[in-house]
Coordinates of C-alpha atoms in Angstrom, one line a residue:
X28 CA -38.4 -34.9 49.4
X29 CA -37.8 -38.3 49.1
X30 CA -36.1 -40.9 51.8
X31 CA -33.1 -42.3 50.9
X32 CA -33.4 -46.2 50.9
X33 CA -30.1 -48.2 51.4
X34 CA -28.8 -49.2 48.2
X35 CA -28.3 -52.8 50.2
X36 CA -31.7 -53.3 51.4
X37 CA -33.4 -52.6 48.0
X38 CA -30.7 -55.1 46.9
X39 CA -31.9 -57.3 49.7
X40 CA -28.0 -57.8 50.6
X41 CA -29.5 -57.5 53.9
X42 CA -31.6 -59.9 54.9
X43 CA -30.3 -62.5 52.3
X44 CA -26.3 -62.2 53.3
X45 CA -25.9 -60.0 56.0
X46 CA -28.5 -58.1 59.0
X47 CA -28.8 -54.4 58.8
X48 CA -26.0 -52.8 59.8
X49 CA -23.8 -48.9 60.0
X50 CA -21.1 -48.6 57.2
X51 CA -18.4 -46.9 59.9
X52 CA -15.2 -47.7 57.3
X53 CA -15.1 -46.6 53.8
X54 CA -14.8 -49.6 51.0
X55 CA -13.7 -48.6 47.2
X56 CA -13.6 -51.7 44.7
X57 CA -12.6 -51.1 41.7
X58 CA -12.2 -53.7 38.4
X59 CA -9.9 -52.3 36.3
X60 CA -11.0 -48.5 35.4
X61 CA -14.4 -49.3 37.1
X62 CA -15.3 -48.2 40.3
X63 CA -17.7 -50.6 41.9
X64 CA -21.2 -48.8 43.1
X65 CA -23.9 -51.1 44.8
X66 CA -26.2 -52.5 42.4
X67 CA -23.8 -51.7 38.8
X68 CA -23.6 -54.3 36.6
X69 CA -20.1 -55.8 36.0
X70 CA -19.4 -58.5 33.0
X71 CA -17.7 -61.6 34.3
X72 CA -15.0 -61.0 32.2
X73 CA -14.1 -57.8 33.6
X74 CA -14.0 -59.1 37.0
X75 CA -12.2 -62.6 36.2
X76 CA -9.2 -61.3 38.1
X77 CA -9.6 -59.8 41.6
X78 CA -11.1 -56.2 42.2
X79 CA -8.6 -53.4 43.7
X80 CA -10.2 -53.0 47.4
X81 CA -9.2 -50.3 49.7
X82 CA -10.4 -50.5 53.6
X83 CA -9.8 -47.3 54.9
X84 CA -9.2 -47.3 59.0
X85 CA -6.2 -47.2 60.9
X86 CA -3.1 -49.3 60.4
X87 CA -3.7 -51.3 63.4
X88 CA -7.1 -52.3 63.3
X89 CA -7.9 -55.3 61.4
X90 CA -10.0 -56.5 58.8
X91 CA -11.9 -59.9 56.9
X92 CA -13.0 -59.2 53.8
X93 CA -15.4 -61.5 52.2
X94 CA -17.3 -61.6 48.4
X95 CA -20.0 -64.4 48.2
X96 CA -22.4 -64.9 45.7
X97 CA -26.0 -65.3 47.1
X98 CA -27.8 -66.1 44.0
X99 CA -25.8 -69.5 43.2
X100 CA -27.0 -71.4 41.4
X101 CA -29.7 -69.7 40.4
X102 CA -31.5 -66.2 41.7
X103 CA -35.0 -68.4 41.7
X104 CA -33.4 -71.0 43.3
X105 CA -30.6 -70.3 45.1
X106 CA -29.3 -73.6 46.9
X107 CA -26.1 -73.1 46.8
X108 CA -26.2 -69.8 48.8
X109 CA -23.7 -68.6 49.4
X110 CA -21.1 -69.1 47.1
X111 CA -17.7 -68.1 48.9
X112 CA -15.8 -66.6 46.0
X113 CA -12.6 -64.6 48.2
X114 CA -12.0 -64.7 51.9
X115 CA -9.0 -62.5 53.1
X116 CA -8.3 -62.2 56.9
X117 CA -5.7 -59.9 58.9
X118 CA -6.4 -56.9 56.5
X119 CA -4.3 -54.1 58.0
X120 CA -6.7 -50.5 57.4
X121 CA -6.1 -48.5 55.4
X122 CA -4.7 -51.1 52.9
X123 CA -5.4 -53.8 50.2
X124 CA -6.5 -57.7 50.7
X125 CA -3.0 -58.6 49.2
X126 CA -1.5 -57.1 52.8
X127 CA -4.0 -59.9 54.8
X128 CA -4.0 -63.5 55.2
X129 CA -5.4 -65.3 52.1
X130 CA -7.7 -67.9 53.2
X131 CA -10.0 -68.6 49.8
X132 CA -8.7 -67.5 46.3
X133 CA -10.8 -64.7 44.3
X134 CA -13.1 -66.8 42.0
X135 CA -14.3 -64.2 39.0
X136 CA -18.4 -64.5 38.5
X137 CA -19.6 -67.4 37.1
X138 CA -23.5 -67.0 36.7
X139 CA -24.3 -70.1 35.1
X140 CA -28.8 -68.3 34.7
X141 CA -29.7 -65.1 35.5
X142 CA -28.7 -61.6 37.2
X143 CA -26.5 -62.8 40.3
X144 CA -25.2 -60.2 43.2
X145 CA -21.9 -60.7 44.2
X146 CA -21.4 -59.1 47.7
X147 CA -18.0 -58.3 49.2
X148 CA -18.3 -57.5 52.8
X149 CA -15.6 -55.8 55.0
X150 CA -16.2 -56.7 59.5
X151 CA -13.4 -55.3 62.0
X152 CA -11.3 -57.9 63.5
X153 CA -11.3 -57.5 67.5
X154 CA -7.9 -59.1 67.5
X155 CA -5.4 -61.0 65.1
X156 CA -7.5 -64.0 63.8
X157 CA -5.5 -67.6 63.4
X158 CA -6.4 -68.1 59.4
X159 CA -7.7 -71.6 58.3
X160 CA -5.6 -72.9 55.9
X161 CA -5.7 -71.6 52.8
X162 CA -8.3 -73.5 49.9
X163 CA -6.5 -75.6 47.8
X164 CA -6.8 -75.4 44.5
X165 CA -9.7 -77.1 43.3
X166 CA -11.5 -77.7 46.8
X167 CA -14.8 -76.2 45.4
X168 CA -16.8 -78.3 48.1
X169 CA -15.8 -75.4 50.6
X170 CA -17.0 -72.2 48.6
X171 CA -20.8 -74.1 48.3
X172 CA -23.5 -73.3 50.9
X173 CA -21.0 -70.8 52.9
X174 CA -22.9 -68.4 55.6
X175 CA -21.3 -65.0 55.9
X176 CA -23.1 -64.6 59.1
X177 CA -22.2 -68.1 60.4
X178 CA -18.4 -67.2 59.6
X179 CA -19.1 -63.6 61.7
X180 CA -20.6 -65.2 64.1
X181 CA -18.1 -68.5 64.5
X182 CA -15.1 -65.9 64.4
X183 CA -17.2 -63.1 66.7
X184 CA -17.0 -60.4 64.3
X185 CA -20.0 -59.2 64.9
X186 CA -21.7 -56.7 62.4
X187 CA -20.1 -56.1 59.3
X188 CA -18.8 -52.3 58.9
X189 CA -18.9 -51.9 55.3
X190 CA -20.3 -53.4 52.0
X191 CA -20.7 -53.4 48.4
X192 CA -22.3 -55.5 45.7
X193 CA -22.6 -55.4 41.9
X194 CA -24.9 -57.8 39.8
X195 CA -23.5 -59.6 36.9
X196 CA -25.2 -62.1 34.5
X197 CA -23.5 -65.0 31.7
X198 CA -22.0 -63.2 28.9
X199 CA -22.8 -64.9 25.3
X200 CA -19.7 -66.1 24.0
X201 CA -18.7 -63.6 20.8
X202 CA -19.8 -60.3 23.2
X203 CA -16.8 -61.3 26.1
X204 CA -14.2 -57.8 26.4
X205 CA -11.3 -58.4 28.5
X206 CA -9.2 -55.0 29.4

């Protein structure tokens, strides 16, 4: 029989975003009628607007939720990394993002060359985090060379308790589908 090898590791979402780590919460993202599995490939243009994420876990535990893109600009040379595409404190469990604290605005892929994961990690809040203001509009300087570890680390929330991540790559113009 074959061992099962995490679909995050092959992935090399750990080690490049986050260290190896338990899922202990169930994550479901979904983009539209899709439900996200790690390593599917999703067209930008079905995930322009923001996924529908449920964190299971009770109603008073808290969660940050956060998508980067490790890959930017480029899988071969990925300078940018990370990418912060959607931060989301103050998640109650069992709920949505949309019932936390927005901190960053969901940013849709944008793969300018090649296959690029895009990782959405859930970590359990010890207590109520005070949110940075939110991004404004247009203040891309603050999504470029973000460290989900550093932000973990800087807000001491420790390992992250679940994540996903799906690989999506430039669409040519005439092929884009929006549902």
């Amino acid at each position: 029989m074959a061992a099962h090898v995490d679909p995050l590791v092959v992935g090399r979402v750990i080690g490049d975003v986050v260290d190896l780590f338990v899922p202990t919460v169930a994550m479901s993202v979904r983009f539209g009628t899709k439900d996200l599995t790690n390593g599917c490939e999703i067209k930008p243009s079905i995930a322009a607007d923001a996924p529908a994420v449920q964190i299971a876990g009770r109603a008073n535990d808290l969660f940050t939720l956060i998508m980067t893109d490790p890959d930017a600009p480029s899988p071969s040379e990925p300078s940018m990394r990370e990418w912060l595409h959607w931060l989301v404190v103050n998640i109650p469990g069992g709920t949505d993002p949309s019932q936390g604290e927005l901190v960053v605005p969901y940013m849709g892929p944008r793969p300018p060359v090649g296959i690029h994961r895009y990782v959405m990690v859930a970590f359990q809040q010890k207590a109520r985090m005070t949110a940075p203001p939110a991004l404004a509009p247009g203040a891309e300087a603050a999504r470029v060379g973000f460290t989900t570890r550093a932000f973990a680390d800087r807000h001491d929330l420790g390992l992250p308790v679940a994540a996903m991540y799906f690989n999506a790559q430039k669409e040519p113009a005439n092929r884009r589908r929006h549902y």
